[in-house]
Coordinates of N, CA and C in Angstrom, one line a residue:
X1 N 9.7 -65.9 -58.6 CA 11.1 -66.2 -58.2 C 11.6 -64.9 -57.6
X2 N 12.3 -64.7 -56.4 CA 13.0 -63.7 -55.8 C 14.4 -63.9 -55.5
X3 N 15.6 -63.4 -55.9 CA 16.5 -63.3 -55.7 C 17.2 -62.3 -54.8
X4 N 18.3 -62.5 -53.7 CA 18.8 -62.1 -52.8 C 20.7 -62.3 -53.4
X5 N 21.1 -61.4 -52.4 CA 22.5 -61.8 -52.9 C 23.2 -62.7 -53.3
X6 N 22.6 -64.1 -52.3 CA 23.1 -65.1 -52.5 C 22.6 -66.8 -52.4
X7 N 21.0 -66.0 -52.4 CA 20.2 -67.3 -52.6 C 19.1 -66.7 -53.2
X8 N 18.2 -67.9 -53.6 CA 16.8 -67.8 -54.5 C 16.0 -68.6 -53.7
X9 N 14.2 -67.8 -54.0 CA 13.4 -68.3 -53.7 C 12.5 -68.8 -54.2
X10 N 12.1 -70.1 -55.2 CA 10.8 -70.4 -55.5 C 9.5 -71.1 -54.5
X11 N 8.0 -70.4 -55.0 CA 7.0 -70.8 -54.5 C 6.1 -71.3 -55.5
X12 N 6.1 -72.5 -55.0 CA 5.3 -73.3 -55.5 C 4.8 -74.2 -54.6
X13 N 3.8 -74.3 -54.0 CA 2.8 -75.1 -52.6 C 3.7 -74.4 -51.5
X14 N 4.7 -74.3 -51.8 CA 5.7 -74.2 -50.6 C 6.8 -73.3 -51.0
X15 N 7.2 -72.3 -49.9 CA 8.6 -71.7 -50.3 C 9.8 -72.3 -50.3
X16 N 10.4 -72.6 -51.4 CA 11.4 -73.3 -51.5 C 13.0 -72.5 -51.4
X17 N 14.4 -72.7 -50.6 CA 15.4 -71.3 -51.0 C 16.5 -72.5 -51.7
X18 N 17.2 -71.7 -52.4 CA 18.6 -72.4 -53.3 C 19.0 -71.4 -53.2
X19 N 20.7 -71.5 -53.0 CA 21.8 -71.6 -52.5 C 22.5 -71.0 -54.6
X20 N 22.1 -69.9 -54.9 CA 22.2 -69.6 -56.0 C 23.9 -70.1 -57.0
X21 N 25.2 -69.8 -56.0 CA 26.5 -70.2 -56.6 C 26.4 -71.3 -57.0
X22 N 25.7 -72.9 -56.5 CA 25.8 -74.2 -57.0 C 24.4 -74.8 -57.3
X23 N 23.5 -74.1 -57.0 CA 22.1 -74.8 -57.6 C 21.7 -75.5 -56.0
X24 N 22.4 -75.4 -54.7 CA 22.1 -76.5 -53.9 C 20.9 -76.2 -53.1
X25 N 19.8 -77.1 -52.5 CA 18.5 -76.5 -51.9 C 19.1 -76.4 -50.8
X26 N 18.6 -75.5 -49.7 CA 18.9 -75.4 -48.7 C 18.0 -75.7 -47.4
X27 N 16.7 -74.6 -47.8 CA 15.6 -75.2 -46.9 C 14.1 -74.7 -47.8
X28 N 13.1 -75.3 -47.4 CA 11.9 -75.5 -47.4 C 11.0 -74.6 -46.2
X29 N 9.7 -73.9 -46.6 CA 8.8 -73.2 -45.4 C 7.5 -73.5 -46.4
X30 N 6.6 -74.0 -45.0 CA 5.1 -73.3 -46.0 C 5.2 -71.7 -45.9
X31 N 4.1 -71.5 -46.9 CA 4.3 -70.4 -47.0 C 3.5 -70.2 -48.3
X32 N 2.6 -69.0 -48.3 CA 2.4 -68.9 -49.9 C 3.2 -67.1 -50.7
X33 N 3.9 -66.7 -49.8 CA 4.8 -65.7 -50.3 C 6.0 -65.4 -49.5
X34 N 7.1 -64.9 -50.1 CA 8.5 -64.5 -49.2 C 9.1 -63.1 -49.9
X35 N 9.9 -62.8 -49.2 CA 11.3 -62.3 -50.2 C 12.3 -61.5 -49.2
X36 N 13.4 -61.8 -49.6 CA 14.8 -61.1 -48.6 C 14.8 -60.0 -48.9
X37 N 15.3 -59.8 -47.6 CA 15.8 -57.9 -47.2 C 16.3 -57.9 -48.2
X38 N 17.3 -56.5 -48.2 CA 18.2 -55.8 -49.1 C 19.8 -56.7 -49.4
X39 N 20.0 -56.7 -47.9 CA 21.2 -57.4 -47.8 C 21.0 -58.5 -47.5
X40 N 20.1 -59.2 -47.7 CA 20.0 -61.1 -47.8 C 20.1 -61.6 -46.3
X41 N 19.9 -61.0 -45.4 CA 20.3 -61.7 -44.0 C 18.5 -61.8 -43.6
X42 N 18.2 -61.2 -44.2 CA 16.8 -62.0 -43.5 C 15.7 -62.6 -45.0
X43 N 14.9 -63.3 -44.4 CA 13.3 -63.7 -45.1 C 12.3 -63.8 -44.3
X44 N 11.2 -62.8 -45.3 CA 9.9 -62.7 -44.5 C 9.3 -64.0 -45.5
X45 N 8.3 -64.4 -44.9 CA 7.4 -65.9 -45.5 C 5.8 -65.4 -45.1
X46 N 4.7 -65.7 -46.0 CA 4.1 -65.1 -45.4 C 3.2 -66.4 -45.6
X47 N 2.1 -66.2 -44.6 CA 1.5 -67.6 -44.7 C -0.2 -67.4 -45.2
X48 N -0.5 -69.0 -45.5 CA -2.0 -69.0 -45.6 C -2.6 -68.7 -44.7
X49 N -2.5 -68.9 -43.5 CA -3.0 -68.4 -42.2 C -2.8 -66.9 -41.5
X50 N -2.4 -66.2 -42.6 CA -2.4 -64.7 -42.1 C -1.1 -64.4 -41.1
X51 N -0.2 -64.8 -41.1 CA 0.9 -64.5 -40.7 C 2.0 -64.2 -41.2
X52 N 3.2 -63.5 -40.6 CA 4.5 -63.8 -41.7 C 5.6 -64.0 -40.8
X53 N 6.4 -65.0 -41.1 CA 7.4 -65.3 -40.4 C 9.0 -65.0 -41.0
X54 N 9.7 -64.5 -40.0 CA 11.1 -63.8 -40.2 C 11.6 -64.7 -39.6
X55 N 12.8 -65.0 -41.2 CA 13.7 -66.0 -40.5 C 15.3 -65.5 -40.8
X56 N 16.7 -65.1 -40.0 CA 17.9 -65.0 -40.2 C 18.4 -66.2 -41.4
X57 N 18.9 -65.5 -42.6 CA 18.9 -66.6 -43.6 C 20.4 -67.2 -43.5
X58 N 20.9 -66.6 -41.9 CA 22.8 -67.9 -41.8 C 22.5 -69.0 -41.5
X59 N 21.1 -69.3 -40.8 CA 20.9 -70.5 -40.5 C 19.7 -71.1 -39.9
X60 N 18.9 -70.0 -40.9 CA 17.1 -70.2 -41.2 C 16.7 -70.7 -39.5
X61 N 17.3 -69.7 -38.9 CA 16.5 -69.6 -37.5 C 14.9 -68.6 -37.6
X62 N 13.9 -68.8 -37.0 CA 12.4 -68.2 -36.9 C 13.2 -67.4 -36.3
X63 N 13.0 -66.1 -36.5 CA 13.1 -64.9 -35.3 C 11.9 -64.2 -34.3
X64 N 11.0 -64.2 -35.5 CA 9.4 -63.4 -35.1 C 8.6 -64.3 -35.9
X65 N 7.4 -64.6 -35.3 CA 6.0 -64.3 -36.3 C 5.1 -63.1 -35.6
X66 N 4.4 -62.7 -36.8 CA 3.6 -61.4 -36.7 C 1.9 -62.4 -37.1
X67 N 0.6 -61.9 -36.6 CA -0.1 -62.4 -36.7 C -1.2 -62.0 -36.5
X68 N -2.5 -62.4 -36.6 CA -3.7 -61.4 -36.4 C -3.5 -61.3 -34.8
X69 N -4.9 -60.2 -34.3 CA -4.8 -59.9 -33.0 C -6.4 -59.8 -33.4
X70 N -6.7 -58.1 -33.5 CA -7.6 -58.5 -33.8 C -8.0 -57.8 -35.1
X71 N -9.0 -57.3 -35.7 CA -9.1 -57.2 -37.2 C -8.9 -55.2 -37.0
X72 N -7.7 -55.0 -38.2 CA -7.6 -53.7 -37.9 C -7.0 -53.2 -36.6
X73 N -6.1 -53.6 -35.2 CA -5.9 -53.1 -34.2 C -4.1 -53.4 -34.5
X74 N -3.6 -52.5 -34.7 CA -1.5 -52.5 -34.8 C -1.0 -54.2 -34.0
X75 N -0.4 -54.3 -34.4 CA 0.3 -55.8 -34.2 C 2.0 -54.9 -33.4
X76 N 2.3 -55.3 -32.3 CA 3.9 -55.3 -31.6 C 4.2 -56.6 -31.2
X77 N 5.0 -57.0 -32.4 CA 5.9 -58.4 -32.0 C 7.3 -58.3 -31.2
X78 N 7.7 -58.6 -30.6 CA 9.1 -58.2 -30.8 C 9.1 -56.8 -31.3
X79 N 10.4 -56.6 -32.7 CA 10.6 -55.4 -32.8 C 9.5 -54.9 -34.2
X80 N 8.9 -56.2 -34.6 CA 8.0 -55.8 -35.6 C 6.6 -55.5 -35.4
X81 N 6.2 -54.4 -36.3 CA 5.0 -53.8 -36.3 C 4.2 -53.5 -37.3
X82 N 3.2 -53.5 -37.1 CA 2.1 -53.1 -38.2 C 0.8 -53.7 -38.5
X83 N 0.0 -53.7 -39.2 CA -1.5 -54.2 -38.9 C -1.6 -55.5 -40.5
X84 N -2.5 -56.2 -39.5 CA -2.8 -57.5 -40.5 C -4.3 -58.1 -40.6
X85 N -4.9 -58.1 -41.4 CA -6.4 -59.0 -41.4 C -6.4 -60.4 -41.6
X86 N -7.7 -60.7 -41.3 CA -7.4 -62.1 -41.4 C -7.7 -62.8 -42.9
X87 N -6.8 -62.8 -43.6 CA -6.3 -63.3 -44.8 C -4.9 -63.8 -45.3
X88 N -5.3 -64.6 -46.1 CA -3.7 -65.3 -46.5 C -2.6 -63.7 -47.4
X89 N -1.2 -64.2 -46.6 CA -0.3 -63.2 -47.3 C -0.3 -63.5 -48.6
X90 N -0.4 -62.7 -49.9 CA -0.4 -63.0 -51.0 C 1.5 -62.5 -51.9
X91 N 1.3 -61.7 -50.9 CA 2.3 -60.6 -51.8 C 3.7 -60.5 -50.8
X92 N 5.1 -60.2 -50.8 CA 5.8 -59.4 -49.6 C 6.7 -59.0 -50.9
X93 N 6.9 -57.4 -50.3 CA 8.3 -56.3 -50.9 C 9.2 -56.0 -49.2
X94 N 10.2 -56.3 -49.6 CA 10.7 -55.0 -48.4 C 11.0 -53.9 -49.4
X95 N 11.0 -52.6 -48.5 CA 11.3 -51.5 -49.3 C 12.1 -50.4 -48.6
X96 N 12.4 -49.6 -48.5 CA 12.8 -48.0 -48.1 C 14.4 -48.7 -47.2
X97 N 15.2 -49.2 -47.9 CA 16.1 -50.3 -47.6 C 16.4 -50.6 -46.8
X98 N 15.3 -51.6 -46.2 CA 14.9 -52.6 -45.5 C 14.6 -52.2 -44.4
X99 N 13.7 -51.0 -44.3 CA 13.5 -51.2 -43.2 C 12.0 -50.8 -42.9
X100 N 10.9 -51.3 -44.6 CA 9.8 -51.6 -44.3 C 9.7 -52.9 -45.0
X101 N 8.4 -53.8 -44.9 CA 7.9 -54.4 -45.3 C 6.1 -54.4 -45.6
X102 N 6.6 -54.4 -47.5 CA 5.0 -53.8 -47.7 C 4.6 -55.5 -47.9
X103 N 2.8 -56.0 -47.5 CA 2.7 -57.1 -47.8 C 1.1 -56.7 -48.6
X104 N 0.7 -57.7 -49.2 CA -0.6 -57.7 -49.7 C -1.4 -58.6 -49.8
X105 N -2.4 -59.0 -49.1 CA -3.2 -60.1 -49.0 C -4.1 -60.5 -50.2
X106 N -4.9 -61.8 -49.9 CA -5.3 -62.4 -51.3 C -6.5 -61.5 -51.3
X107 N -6.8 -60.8 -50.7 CA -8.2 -60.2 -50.4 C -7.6 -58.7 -50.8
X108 N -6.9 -58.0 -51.6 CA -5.9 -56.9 -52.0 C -5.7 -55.5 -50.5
X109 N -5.9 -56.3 -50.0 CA -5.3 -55.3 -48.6 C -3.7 -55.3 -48.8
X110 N -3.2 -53.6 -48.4 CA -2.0 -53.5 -48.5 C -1.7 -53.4 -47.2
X111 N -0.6 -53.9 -46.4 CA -0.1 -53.7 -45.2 C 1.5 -53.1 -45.1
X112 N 1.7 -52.1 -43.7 CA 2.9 -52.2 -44.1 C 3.6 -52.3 -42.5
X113 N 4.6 -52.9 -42.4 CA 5.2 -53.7 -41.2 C 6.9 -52.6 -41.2
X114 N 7.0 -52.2 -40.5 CA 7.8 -51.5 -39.6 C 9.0 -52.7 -39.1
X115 N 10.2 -53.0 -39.6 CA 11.1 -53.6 -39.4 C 12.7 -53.1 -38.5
X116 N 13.1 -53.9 -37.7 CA 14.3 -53.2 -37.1 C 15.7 -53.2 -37.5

């Protein structure tokens, strides 16, 4: 369970978010890991297919996905960066307040993605 200022996330088959003031669901992602920035305006989702998807959490718009290229070669999406193998995301922190994202695959590769 990850908590943001003003919502929550459970993963269970799927990332689920609630709307923490009244218990209310809000939206659903596959996904087998997530967690919000600092200040709760974004979610990274990371998927079984080796990707992670950033969504604005005012109205769970996709902004980016990040994704293999090729194994070991830097990933430039948009404004995000950083390197990814081809394994399911297992793990996501943001960290250095917010403006990295460390992730960790099921295969214990640590990645870290460069956020704007």
């Amino acid at each position: 369970i990850y908590q943001a200022q003003r919502n929550l996330v459970t993963i269970n088959e799927k990332v689920s978010v609630w709307r923490i003031s009244d218990g209310w669901y809000l939206k659903y992602f596959d996904g087998s890991s997530a967690a919000f920035s600092h200040d709760g305006g974004l979610l990274a989702v990371g998927t079984r297919e080796s990707s992670i998807n950033f969504y604005e959490t005012d109205n769970w718009t996709l902004l980016e996905t990040v994704g293999i290229l090729e194994e070991e070669q830097p990933i430039v999406e948009g404004n995000f960066f950083g390197y990814i193998r081809g394994s399911s995301v297992a793990f996501l922190q943001f960290a250095n307040q917010g403006k990295l994202l460390i992730s960790v695959t099921d295969g214990n590769i640590i990645q870290l993605w460069g956020v704007p």
